[in-house]
C-alpha cells in the first residue's frame, strides 16, 4: 500500500501544473545535467518540476525516474487502447498487446529503481533503469517479426522518449557517490 501511495506521489510530481514552473536550483540542475547524454531534456524536465529546488542529486534522479514511469504507463495505456480499436488484424492486436505489456514491465522496473535508490543500492537502480530502457526494443522487435506490420511513428517517438529519459536518469546515478 505504501509503495502505491509513493508511486502516485511520483506521478503527481511528474505532472506539474503549467503554472508550477519554478526556478529550481539552476546551478545544481546544470551541473547534474551536464553529466547526462541529453542535457536539454534533463534541464527542462528538472527545471520545471516543483520539487527540484529542494532536491539533492539523488532526488533529481528520482524526479527523472518518475517522468520515465509516467511515460511508460502512458505508453502502455495508449497501446492497450489501440488493442481495443476495431480491426480484423489479429496479428496487429497481438503485437500491440505484447507492446503494452513490455511498457508495463518498463514501468515496473522503474518503480523498482525508486526503491533501490531509496535504499542507496545504486547499482541495482541502474540495472532496473537499464532494463526499462530495453523493454521498448522488445516491442520494436515484435513488429519486425511480421513484415506486413509497420512500426507506428507515434510509438517510435514514445520509444525514443523513454530511452532518453532512462539515459538521463542513468547519467545522474553514475555521478552519485556509490
PDB file of C-alpha atoms in Angstrom:
ATOM      1  CA  UNK A   1       0.000   0.000   0.000  1.00  0.00           C
ATOM      2  CA  UNK A   2       2.785   2.420   0.903  1.00  0.00           C
ATOM      3  CA  UNK A   3       4.522   1.790  -2.431  1.00  0.00           C
ATOM      4  CA  UNK A   4       1.290   2.605  -4.303  1.00  0.00           C
ATOM      5  CA  UNK A   5       0.964   5.882  -2.430  1.00  0.00           C
ATOM      6  CA  UNK A   6       4.604   6.670  -3.171  1.00  0.00           C
ATOM      7  CA  UNK A   7       4.028   5.794  -6.847  1.00  0.00           C
ATOM      8  CA  UNK A   8       1.018   8.132  -7.009  1.00  0.00           C
ATOM      9  CA  UNK A   9       3.094  10.831  -5.337  1.00  0.00           C
ATOM     10  CA  UNK A  10       5.774  10.421  -8.020  1.00  0.00           C
ATOM     11  CA  UNK A  11       3.156  10.581 -10.768  1.00  0.00           C
ATOM     12  CA  UNK A  12       1.859  13.798  -9.241  1.00  0.00           C
ATOM     13  CA  UNK A  13       5.372  15.209  -9.242  1.00  0.00           C
ATOM     14  CA  UNK A  14       5.918  14.184 -12.854  1.00  0.00           C
ATOM     15  CA  UNK A  15       2.854  16.132 -13.997  1.00  0.00           C
ATOM     16  CA  UNK A  16       3.221  19.627 -12.602  1.00  0.00           C
ATOM     17  CA  UNK A  17       0.605  22.201 -13.452  1.00  0.00           C
ATOM     18  CA  UNK A  18       1.796  24.633 -16.153  1.00  0.00           C
ATOM     19  CA  UNK A  19       1.761  27.466 -13.626  1.00  0.00           C
ATOM     20  CA  UNK A  20       4.027  25.417 -11.371  1.00  0.00           C
ATOM     21  CA  UNK A  21       7.150  26.089 -13.415  1.00  0.00           C
ATOM     22  CA  UNK A  22       9.791  27.025 -10.900  1.00  0.00           C
ATOM     23  CA  UNK A  23      13.264  28.426 -10.885  1.00  0.00           C
ATOM     24  CA  UNK A  24      14.766  25.404  -9.162  1.00  0.00           C
ATOM     25  CA  UNK A  25      18.369  25.244  -8.100  1.00  0.00           C
ATOM     26  CA  UNK A  26      19.625  26.089 -11.561  1.00  0.00           C
ATOM     27  CA  UNK A  27      23.266  25.598 -10.599  1.00  0.00           C
ATOM     28  CA  UNK A  28      22.779  22.057  -9.274  1.00  0.00           C
ATOM     29  CA  UNK A  29      20.493  21.149 -12.164  1.00  0.00           C
ATOM     30  CA  UNK A  30      23.014  22.457 -14.722  1.00  0.00           C
ATOM     31  CA  UNK A  31      25.906  20.597 -13.093  1.00  0.00           C
ATOM     32  CA  UNK A  32      23.844  17.432 -12.861  1.00  0.00           C
ATOM     33  CA  UNK A  33      22.554  17.597 -16.414  1.00  0.00           C
ATOM     34  CA  UNK A  34      25.994  18.257 -17.905  1.00  0.00           C
ATOM     35  CA  UNK A  35      26.829  14.660 -16.969  1.00  0.00           C
ATOM     36  CA  UNK A  36      23.959  13.193 -18.999  1.00  0.00           C
ATOM     37  CA  UNK A  37      23.561  12.327 -22.679  1.00  0.00           C
ATOM     38  CA  UNK A  38      20.576  14.628 -23.142  1.00  0.00           C
ATOM     39  CA  UNK A  39      21.296  17.913 -21.403  1.00  0.00           C
ATOM     40  CA  UNK A  40      18.264  19.797 -22.760  1.00  0.00           C
ATOM     41  CA  UNK A  41      15.817  17.043 -21.815  1.00  0.00           C
ATOM     42  CA  UNK A  42      17.399  16.780 -18.380  1.00  0.00           C
ATOM     43  CA  UNK A  43      17.476  20.518 -17.725  1.00  0.00           C
ATOM     44  CA  UNK A  44      13.947  21.284 -18.938  1.00  0.00           C
ATOM     45  CA  UNK A  45      12.465  18.304 -17.079  1.00  0.00           C
ATOM     46  CA  UNK A  46      14.173  19.061 -13.789  1.00  0.00           C
ATOM     47  CA  UNK A  47      13.776  22.819 -14.036  1.00  0.00           C
ATOM     48  CA  UNK A  48      10.018  22.508 -14.488  1.00  0.00           C
ATOM     49  CA  UNK A  49       9.500  20.167 -11.542  1.00  0.00           C
ATOM     50  CA  UNK A  50       8.266  21.966  -8.415  1.00  0.00           C
ATOM     51  CA  UNK A  51      10.281  19.686  -6.121  1.00  0.00           C
ATOM     52  CA  UNK A  52      13.626  20.332  -7.798  1.00  0.00           C
ATOM     53  CA  UNK A  53      14.612  23.385  -5.703  1.00  0.00           C
ATOM     54  CA  UNK A  54      14.875  21.200  -2.619  1.00  0.00           C
ATOM     55  CA  UNK A  55      16.273  18.091  -4.306  1.00  0.00           C
ATOM     56  CA  UNK A  56      19.766  16.735  -3.979  1.00  0.00           C
ATOM     57  CA  UNK A  57      21.265  14.769  -6.904  1.00  0.00           C
ATOM     58  CA  UNK A  58      19.555  11.560  -5.746  1.00  0.00           C
ATOM     59  CA  UNK A  59      16.270  13.467  -5.627  1.00  0.00           C
ATOM     60  CA  UNK A  60      16.875  14.723  -9.157  1.00  0.00           C
ATOM     61  CA  UNK A  61      17.380  11.109 -10.278  1.00  0.00           C
ATOM     62  CA  UNK A  62      14.074  10.210  -8.604  1.00  0.00           C
ATOM     63  CA  UNK A  63      12.332  13.021 -10.472  1.00  0.00           C
ATOM     64  CA  UNK A  64      13.625  11.712 -13.810  1.00  0.00           C
ATOM     65  CA  UNK A  65      12.606   8.166 -12.896  1.00  0.00           C
ATOM     66  CA  UNK A  66       9.119   9.456 -12.074  1.00  0.00           C
ATOM     67  CA  UNK A  67       8.950  11.072 -15.501  1.00  0.00           C
ATOM     68  CA  UNK A  68      10.024   7.753 -17.028  1.00  0.00           C
ATOM     69  CA  UNK A  69       7.331   5.895 -15.083  1.00  0.00           C
ATOM     70  CA  UNK A  70       4.741   8.333 -16.385  1.00  0.00           C
ATOM     71  CA  UNK A  71       5.997   7.824 -19.938  1.00  0.00           C
ATOM     72  CA  UNK A  72       5.941   4.016 -19.647  1.00  0.00           C
ATOM     73  CA  UNK A  73       2.478   3.969 -18.045  1.00  0.00           C
ATOM     74  CA  UNK A  74       1.085   6.388 -20.608  1.00  0.00           C
ATOM     75  CA  UNK A  75       2.504   4.354 -23.486  1.00  0.00           C
ATOM     76  CA  UNK A  76       1.159   1.104 -22.055  1.00  0.00           C
ATOM     77  CA  UNK A  77      -2.300   2.682 -21.740  1.00  0.00           C
ATOM     78  CA  UNK A  78      -2.077   4.115 -25.250  1.00  0.00           C
ATOM     79  CA  UNK A  79      -1.198   0.688 -26.665  1.00  0.00           C
ATOM     80  CA  UNK A  80      -3.932  -1.022 -24.657  1.00  0.00           C
ATOM     81  CA  UNK A  81      -6.466   1.389 -26.138  1.00  0.00           C
ATOM     82  CA  UNK A  82      -5.186   0.532 -29.623  1.00  0.00           C
ATOM     83  CA  UNK A  83      -5.782  -3.172 -28.901  1.00  0.00           C
ATOM     84  CA  UNK A  84      -9.447  -2.332 -28.301  1.00  0.00           C
ATOM     85  CA  UNK A  85      -9.731  -0.452 -31.613  1.00  0.00           C
ATOM     86  CA  UNK A  86     -11.888  -2.145 -34.225  1.00  0.00           C
ATOM     87  CA  UNK A  87      -9.693  -4.066 -36.648  1.00  0.00           C
ATOM     88  CA  UNK A  88      -9.706  -7.535 -38.106  1.00  0.00           C
ATOM     89  CA  UNK A  89      -5.914  -7.755 -37.951  1.00  0.00           C
ATOM     90  CA  UNK A  90      -5.383 -10.234 -35.111  1.00  0.00           C
ATOM     91  CA  UNK A  91      -1.615 -10.153 -35.617  1.00  0.00           C
ATOM     92  CA  UNK A  92      -1.548  -6.398 -35.040  1.00  0.00           C
ATOM     93  CA  UNK A  93      -3.700  -6.764 -31.931  1.00  0.00           C
ATOM     94  CA  UNK A  94      -1.382  -9.466 -30.575  1.00  0.00           C
ATOM     95  CA  UNK A  95       1.706  -7.317 -31.172  1.00  0.00           C
ATOM     96  CA  UNK A  96       0.065  -4.249 -29.634  1.00  0.00           C
ATOM     97  CA  UNK A  97      -0.861  -6.305 -26.553  1.00  0.00           C
ATOM     98  CA  UNK A  98       2.724  -7.573 -26.314  1.00  0.00           C
ATOM     99  CA  UNK A  99       3.988  -3.998 -26.571  1.00  0.00           C
ATOM    100  CA  UNK A 100       1.553  -2.766 -23.919  1.00  0.00           C
ATOM    101  CA  UNK A 101       2.905  -5.481 -21.619  1.00  0.00           C
ATOM    102  CA  UNK A 102       6.514  -4.503 -22.343  1.00  0.00           C
ATOM    103  CA  UNK A 103       5.873  -0.870 -21.452  1.00  0.00           C
ATOM    104  CA  UNK A 104       4.078  -2.001 -18.309  1.00  0.00           C
ATOM    105  CA  UNK A 105       7.174  -4.028 -17.386  1.00  0.00           C
ATOM    106  CA  UNK A 106       9.290  -0.932 -18.039  1.00  0.00           C
ATOM    107  CA  UNK A 107       7.162   0.980 -15.546  1.00  0.00           C
ATOM    108  CA  UNK A 108       7.581  -1.830 -13.025  1.00  0.00           C
ATOM    109  CA  UNK A 109      11.354  -1.789 -13.495  1.00  0.00           C
ATOM    110  CA  UNK A 110      11.435   1.962 -12.941  1.00  0.00           C
ATOM    111  CA  UNK A 111       9.310   1.557  -9.806  1.00  0.00           C
ATOM    112  CA  UNK A 112      11.856  -0.980  -8.543  1.00  0.00           C
ATOM    113  CA  UNK A 113      14.654   1.512  -9.226  1.00  0.00           C
ATOM    114  CA  UNK A 114      12.946   4.061  -6.971  1.00  0.00           C
ATOM    115  CA  UNK A 115      13.082   1.595  -4.106  1.00  0.00           C
ATOM    116  CA  UNK A 116      16.703   0.784  -4.963  1.00  0.00           C
ATOM    117  CA  UNK A 117      17.622   4.472  -4.842  1.00  0.00           C
ATOM    118  CA  UNK A 118      15.851   4.877  -1.525  1.00  0.00           C
ATOM    119  CA  UNK A 119      17.977   2.000  -0.194  1.00  0.00           C
ATOM    120  CA  UNK A 120      21.111   3.513  -1.781  1.00  0.00           C
ATOM    121  CA  UNK A 121      21.502   0.368  -3.908  1.00  0.00           C
ATOM    122  CA  UNK A 122      22.637   2.458  -6.861  1.00  0.00           C
ATOM    123  CA  UNK A 123      23.910  -0.480  -8.896  1.00  0.00           C
ATOM    124  CA  UNK A 124      20.507  -2.164  -8.721  1.00  0.00           C
ATOM    125  CA  UNK A 125      18.740   1.102  -9.526  1.00  0.00           C
ATOM    126  CA  UNK A 126      20.944   1.467 -12.591  1.00  0.00           C
ATOM    127  CA  UNK A 127      20.227  -2.133 -13.629  1.00  0.00           C
ATOM    128  CA  UNK A 128      16.461  -1.636 -13.319  1.00  0.00           C
ATOM    129  CA  UNK A 129      16.585   1.577 -15.347  1.00  0.00           C
ATOM    130  CA  UNK A 130      18.667  -0.185 -17.986  1.00  0.00           C
ATOM    131  CA  UNK A 131      16.009  -2.924 -18.144  1.00  0.00           C
ATOM    132  CA  UNK A 132      13.278  -0.296 -18.501  1.00  0.00           C
ATOM    133  CA  UNK A 133      15.226   1.281 -21.346  1.00  0.00           C
ATOM    134  CA  UNK A 134      15.442  -2.080 -23.134  1.00  0.00           C
ATOM    135  CA  UNK A 135      11.757  -3.112 -22.956  1.00  0.00           C
ATOM    136  CA  UNK A 136      10.802  -0.846 -25.902  1.00  0.00           C
ATOM    137  CA  UNK A 137      13.310  -2.783 -28.038  1.00  0.00           C
ATOM    138  CA  UNK A 138      11.281  -5.944 -27.461  1.00  0.00           C
ATOM    139  CA  UNK A 139       8.205  -4.099 -28.684  1.00  0.00           C
ATOM    140  CA  UNK A 140      10.005  -2.815 -31.776  1.00  0.00           C
ATOM    141  CA  UNK A 141      11.316  -6.322 -32.475  1.00  0.00           C
ATOM    142  CA  UNK A 142       7.790  -7.732 -32.211  1.00  0.00           C
ATOM    143  CA  UNK A 143       6.787  -5.529 -35.144  1.00  0.00           C
ATOM    144  CA  UNK A 144       9.863  -6.673 -37.104  1.00  0.00           C
ATOM    145  CA  UNK A 145       8.788 -10.313 -36.780  1.00  0.00           C
ATOM    146  CA  UNK A 146       5.826  -9.580 -39.043  1.00  0.00           C
ATOM    147  CA  UNK A 147       6.911  -7.974 -42.339  1.00  0.00           C
ATOM    148  CA  UNK A 148       3.395  -6.706 -43.058  1.00  0.00           C
ATOM    149  CA  UNK A 149       3.259  -4.629 -39.888  1.00  0.00           C
ATOM    150  CA  UNK A 150       4.532  -1.075 -39.845  1.00  0.00           C
ATOM    151  CA  UNK A 151       6.030   0.300 -36.654  1.00  0.00           C
ATOM    152  CA  UNK A 152       3.890   3.364 -35.854  1.00  0.00           C
ATOM    153  CA  UNK A 153       5.691   6.706 -35.890  1.00  0.00           C
ATOM    154  CA  UNK A 154       3.994   7.768 -32.646  1.00  0.00           C
ATOM    155  CA  UNK A 155       5.257   4.610 -30.949  1.00  0.00           C
ATOM    156  CA  UNK A 156       8.777   5.239 -32.283  1.00  0.00           C
ATOM    157  CA  UNK A 157       8.671   8.723 -30.703  1.00  0.00           C
ATOM    158  CA  UNK A 158       7.469   7.295 -27.393  1.00  0.00           C
ATOM    159  CA  UNK A 159      10.208   4.650 -27.544  1.00  0.00           C
ATOM    160  CA  UNK A 160      12.884   7.282 -28.074  1.00  0.00           C
ATOM    161  CA  UNK A 161      11.422   9.404 -25.297  1.00  0.00           C
ATOM    162  CA  UNK A 162      11.555   6.605 -22.733  1.00  0.00           C
ATOM    163  CA  UNK A 163      15.057   5.610 -23.783  1.00  0.00           C
ATOM    164  CA  UNK A 164      16.285   9.211 -23.475  1.00  0.00           C
ATOM    165  CA  UNK A 165      14.645   9.671 -20.079  1.00  0.00           C
ATOM    166  CA  UNK A 166      16.301   6.456 -18.886  1.00  0.00           C
ATOM    167  CA  UNK A 167      19.662   7.636 -20.244  1.00  0.00           C
ATOM    168  CA  UNK A 168      19.311  10.867 -18.273  1.00  0.00           C
ATOM    169  CA  UNK A 169      18.405   9.006 -15.073  1.00  0.00           C
ATOM    170  CA  UNK A 170      21.375   6.640 -15.524  1.00  0.00           C
ATOM    171  CA  UNK A 171      23.680   9.600 -16.162  1.00  0.00           C
ATOM    172  CA  UNK A 172      22.581  11.178 -12.899  1.00  0.00           C
ATOM    173  CA  UNK A 173      23.034   7.917 -10.993  1.00  0.00           C
ATOM    174  CA  UNK A 174      26.509   7.479 -12.493  1.00  0.00           C
ATOM    175  CA  UNK A 175      27.554  10.603 -10.618  1.00  0.00           C
ATOM    176  CA  UNK A 176      26.095   9.737  -7.228  1.00  0.00           C
ATOM    177  CA  UNK A 177      28.534   8.728  -4.510  1.00  0.00           C
ATOM    178  CA  UNK A 178      28.399   4.948  -4.582  1.00  0.00           C
TER     179      UNK A 178
END
